[in-house]
Tab-separated table of N, CA and C in Angstrom:
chain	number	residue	atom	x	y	z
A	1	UNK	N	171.909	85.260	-75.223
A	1	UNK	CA	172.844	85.845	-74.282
A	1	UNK	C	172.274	87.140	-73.729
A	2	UNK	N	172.363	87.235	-72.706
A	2	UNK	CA	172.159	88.428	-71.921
A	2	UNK	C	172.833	89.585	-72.856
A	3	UNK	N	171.976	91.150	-72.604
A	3	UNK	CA	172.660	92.042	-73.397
A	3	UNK	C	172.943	93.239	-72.254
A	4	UNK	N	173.594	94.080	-72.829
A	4	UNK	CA	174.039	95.271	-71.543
A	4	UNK	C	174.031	96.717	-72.698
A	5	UNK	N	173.240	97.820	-72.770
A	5	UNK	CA	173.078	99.420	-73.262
A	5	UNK	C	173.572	99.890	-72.454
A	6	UNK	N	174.676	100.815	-72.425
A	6	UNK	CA	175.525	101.878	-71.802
A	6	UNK	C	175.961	102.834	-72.796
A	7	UNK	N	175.188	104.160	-72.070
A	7	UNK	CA	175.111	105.150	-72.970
A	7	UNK	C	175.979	106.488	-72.228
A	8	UNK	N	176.877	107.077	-72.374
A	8	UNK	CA	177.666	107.954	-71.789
A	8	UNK	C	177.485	109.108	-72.623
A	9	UNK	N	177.787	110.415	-71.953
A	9	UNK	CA	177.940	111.859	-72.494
A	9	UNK	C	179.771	111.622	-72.763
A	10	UNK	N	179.914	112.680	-73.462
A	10	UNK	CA	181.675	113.287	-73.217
A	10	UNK	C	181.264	114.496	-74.091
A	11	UNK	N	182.933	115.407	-74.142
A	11	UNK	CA	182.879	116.824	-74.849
A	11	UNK	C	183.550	116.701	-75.665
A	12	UNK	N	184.269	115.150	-76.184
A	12	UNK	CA	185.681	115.691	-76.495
A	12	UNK	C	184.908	115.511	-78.250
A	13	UNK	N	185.907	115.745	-79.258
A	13	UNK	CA	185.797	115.858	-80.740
A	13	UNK	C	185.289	114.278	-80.535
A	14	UNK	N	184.739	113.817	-81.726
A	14	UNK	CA	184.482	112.598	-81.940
A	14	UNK	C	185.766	111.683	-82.226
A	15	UNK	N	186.634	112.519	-82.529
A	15	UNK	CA	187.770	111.534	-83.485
A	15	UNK	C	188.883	111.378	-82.010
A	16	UNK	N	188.437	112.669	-80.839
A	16	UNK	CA	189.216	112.495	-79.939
A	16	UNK	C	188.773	110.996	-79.062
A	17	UNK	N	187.611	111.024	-79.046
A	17	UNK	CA	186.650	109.679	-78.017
A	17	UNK	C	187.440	108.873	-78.761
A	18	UNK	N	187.145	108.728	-80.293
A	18	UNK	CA	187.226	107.282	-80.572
A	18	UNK	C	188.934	106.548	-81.072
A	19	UNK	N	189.633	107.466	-80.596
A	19	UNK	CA	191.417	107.523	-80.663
A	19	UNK	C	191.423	106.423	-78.988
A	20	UNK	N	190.734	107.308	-78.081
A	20	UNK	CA	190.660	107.234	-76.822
A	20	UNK	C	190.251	105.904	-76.554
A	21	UNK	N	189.251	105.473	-77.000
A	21	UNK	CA	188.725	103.924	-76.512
A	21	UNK	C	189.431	102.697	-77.846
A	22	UNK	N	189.986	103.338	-78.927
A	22	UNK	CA	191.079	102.400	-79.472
A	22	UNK	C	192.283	102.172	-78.492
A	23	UNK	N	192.882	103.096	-78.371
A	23	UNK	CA	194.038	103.165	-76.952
A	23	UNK	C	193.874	102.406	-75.968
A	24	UNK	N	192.433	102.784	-75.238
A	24	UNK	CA	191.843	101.637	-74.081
A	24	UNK	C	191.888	99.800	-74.434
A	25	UNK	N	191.433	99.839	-75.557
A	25	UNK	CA	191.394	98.341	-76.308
A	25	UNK	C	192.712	97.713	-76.348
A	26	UNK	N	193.699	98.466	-76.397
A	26	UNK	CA	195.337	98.309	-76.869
A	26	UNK	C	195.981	97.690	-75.937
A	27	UNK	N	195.284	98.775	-74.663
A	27	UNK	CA	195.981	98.397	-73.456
A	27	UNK	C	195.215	97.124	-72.829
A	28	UNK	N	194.032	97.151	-72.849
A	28	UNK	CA	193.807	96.049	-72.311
A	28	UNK	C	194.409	94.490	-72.848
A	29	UNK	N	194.628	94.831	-74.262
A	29	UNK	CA	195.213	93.190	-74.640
A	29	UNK	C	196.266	93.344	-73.578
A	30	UNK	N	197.381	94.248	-73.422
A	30	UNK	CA	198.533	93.786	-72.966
A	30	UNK	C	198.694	93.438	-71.151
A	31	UNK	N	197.832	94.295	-70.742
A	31	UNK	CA	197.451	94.522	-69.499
A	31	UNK	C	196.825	93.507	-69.071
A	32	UNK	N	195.907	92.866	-69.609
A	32	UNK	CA	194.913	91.269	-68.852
A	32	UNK	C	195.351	90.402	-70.382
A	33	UNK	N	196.224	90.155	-70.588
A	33	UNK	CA	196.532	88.962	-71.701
A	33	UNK	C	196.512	87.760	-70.677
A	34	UNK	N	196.747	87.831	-69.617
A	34	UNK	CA	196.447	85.918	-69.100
A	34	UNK	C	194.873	85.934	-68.958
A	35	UNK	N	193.680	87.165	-68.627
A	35	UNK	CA	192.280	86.848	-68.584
A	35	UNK	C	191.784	87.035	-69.691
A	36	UNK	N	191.984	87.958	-71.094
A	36	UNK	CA	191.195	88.442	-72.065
A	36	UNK	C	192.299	87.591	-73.341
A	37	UNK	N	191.875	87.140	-73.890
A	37	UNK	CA	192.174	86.523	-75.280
A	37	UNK	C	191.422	86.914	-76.359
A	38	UNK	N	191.829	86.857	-77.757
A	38	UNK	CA	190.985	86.239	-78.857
A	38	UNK	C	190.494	87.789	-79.261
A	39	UNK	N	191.234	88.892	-78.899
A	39	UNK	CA	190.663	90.396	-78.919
A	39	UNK	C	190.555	90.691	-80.517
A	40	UNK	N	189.269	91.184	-80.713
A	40	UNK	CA	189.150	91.632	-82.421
A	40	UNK	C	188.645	92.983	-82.310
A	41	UNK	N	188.941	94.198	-83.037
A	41	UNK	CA	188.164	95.303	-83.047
A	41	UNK	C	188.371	95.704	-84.726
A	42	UNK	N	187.231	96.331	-84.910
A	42	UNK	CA	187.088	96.590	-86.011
A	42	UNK	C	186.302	98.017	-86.332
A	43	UNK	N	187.329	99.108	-86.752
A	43	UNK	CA	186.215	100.485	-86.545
A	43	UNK	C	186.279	100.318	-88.042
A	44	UNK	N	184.686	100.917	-88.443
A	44	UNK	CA	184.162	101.285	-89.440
A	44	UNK	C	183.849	102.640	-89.747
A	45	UNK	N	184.090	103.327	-90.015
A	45	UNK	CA	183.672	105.194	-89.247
A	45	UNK	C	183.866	105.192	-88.349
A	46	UNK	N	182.563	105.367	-87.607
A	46	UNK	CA	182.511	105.870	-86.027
A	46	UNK	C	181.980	104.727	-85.073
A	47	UNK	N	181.948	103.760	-86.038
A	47	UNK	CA	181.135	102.002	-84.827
A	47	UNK	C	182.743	101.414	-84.985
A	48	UNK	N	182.430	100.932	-83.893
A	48	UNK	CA	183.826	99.361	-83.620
A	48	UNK	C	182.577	98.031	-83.123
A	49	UNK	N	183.505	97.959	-83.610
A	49	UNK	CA	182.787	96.093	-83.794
A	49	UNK	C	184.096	95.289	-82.786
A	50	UNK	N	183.457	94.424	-81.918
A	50	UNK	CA	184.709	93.764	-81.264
A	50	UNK	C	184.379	92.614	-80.232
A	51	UNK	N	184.969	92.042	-80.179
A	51	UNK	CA	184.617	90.815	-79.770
A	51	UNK	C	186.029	90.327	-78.896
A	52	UNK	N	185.944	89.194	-77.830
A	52	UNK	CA	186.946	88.874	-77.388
A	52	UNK	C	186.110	87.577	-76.040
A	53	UNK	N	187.367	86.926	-75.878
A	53	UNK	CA	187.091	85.689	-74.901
A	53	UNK	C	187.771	86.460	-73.478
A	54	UNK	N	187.169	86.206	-72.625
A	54	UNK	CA	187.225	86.576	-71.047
A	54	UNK	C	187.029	85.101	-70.297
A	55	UNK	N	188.081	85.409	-69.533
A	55	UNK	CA	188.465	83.611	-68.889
A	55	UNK	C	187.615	82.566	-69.740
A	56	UNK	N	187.687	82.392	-70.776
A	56	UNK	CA	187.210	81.019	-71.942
A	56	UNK	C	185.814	81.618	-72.784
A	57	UNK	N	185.064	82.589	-71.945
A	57	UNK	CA	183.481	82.754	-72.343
A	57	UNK	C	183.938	84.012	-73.269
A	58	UNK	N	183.424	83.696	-74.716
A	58	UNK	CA	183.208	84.739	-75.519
A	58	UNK	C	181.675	85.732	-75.324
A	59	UNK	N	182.523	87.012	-75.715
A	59	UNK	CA	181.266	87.923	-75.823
A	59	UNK	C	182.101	88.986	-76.969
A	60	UNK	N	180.723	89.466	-77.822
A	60	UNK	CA	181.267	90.238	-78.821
A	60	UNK	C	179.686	91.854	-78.494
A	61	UNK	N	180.174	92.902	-79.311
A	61	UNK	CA	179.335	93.985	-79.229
A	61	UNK	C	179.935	94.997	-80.121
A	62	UNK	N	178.933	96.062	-79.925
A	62	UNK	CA	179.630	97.349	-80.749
A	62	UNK	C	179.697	98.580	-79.958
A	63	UNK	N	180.592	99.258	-80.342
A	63	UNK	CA	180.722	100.817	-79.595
A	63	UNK	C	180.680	101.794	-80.750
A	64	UNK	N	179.511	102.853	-80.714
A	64	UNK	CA	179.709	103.896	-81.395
A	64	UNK	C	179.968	105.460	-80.889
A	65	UNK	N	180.955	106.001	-81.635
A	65	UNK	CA	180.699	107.114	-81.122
A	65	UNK	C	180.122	108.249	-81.928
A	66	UNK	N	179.037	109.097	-80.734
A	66	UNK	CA	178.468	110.187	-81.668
A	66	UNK	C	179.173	111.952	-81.256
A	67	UNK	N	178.422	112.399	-81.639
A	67	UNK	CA	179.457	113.860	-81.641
A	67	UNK	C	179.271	114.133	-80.351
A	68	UNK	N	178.629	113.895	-79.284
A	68	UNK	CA	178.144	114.119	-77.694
A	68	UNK	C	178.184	113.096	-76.737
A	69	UNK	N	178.355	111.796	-76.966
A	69	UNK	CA	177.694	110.386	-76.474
A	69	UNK	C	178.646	109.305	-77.246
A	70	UNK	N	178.695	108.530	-76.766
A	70	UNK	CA	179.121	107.111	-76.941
A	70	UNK	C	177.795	105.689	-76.502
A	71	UNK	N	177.745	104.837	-77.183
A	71	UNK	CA	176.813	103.603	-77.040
A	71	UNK	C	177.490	102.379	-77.315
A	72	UNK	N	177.441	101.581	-76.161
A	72	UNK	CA	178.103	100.809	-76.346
A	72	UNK	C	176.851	99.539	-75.786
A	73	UNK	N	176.773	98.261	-77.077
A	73	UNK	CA	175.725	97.167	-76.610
A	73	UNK	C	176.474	96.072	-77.044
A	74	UNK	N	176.280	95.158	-76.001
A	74	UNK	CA	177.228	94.129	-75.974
A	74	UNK	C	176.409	92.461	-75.099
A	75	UNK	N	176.783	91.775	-75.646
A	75	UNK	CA	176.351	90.740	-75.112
A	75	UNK	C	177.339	90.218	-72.999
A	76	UNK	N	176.959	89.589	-72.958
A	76	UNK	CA	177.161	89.175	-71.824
A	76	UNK	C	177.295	87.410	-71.408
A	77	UNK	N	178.245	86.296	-71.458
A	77	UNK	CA	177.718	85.034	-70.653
A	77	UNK	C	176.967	85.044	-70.081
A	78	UNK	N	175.949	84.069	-70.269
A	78	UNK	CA	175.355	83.522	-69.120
A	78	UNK	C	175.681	83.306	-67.928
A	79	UNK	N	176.783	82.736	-67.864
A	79	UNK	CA	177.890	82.554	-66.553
A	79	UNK	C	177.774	83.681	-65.799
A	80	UNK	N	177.782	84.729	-66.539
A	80	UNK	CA	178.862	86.096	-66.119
A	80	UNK	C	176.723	87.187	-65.569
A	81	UNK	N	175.701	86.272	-65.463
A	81	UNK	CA	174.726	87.099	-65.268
A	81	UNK	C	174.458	87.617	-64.501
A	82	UNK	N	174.802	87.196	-62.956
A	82	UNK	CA	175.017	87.519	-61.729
A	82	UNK	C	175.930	88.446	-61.787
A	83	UNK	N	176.660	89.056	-62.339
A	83	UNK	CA	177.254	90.406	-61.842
A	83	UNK	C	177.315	91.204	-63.528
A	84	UNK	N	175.869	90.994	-64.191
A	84	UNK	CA	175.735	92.279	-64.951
A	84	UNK	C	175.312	93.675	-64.351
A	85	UNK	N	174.612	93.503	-63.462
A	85	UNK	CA	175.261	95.070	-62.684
A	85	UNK	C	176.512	95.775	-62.508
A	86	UNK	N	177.305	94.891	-61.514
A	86	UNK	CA	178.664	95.030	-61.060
A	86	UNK	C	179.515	95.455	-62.511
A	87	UNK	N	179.459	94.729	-63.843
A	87	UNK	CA	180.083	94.697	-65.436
A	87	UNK	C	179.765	96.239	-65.543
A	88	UNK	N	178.145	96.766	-65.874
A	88	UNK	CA	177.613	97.666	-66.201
A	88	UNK	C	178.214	98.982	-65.351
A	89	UNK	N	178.189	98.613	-63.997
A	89	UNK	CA	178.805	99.648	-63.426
A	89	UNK	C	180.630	100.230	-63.687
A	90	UNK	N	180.778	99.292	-63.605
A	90	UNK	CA	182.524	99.315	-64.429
A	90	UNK	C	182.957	99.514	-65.034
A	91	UNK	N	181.510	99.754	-66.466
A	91	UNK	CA	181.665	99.746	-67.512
A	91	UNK	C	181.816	101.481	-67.409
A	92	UNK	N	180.535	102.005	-66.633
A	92	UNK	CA	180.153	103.489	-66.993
A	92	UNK	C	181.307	104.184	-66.546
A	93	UNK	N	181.238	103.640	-64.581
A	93	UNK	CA	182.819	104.469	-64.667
A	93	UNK	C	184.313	104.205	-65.499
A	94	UNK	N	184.539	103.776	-65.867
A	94	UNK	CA	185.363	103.318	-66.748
A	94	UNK	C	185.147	104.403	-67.950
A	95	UNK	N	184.263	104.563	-68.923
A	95	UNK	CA	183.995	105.159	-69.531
A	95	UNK	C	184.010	106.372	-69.202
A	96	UNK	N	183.383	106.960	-67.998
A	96	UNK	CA	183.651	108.707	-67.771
A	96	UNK	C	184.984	109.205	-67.811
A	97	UNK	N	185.517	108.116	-66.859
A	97	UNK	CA	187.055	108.389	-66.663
A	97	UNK	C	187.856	108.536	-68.046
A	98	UNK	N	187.235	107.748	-68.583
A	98	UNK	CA	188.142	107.992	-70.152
A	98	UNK	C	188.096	108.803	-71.500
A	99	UNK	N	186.738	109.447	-70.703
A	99	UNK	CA	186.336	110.592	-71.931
A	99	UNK	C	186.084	111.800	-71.088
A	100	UNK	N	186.671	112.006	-70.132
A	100	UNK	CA	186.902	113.342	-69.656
A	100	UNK	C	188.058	113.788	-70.000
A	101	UNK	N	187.549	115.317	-70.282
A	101	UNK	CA	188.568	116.048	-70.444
A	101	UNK	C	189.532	116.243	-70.081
């Protein structure tokens, strides 16, 4: 499977980021429950582990957060290869927006 590295800055505490992208995860089940199914997250410390089906095609990855940065690597469909740019880009803004202050 195709893979996708997205690496972001933020300022906030670590425990603030990673409150922040649990919240994000929360909402998305409820928010795209007819496109995203099958949602699993799993924080261990400071990694989440998570996985989920998007219109039928599973993809799973991890997000960690560090005291400055967040990394998030994740697989991708095949299907879905033609717009791993377009994903990646969505991904980052998505991410600034959510770890700004």
């Amino acid at each position: 499977m195709p893979k996708i590295e997205i690496k972001e800055a933020h300022t906030l505490l670590p425990q603030e980021a990673q409150q922040r992208i649990s919240t994000l995860i929360s909402e998305l089940k409820i928010k795209h429950k007819d496109q995203i199914s099958d949602i699993n997250e799993v924080w261990n410390g400071n990694k989440c582990s998570f996985s989920f089906k998007l219109m039928g095609f599973r993809t799973e990855g991890t997000i960690e957060v560090h005291q400055t940065s967040i990394e998030l690597q994740g697989n991708i469909p095949f299907a879905a290869l033609v717009f791993k740019g377009s994903i990646e880009s969505t991904i980052r803004s998505q991410a600034r927006q959510l770890l700004a202050c």
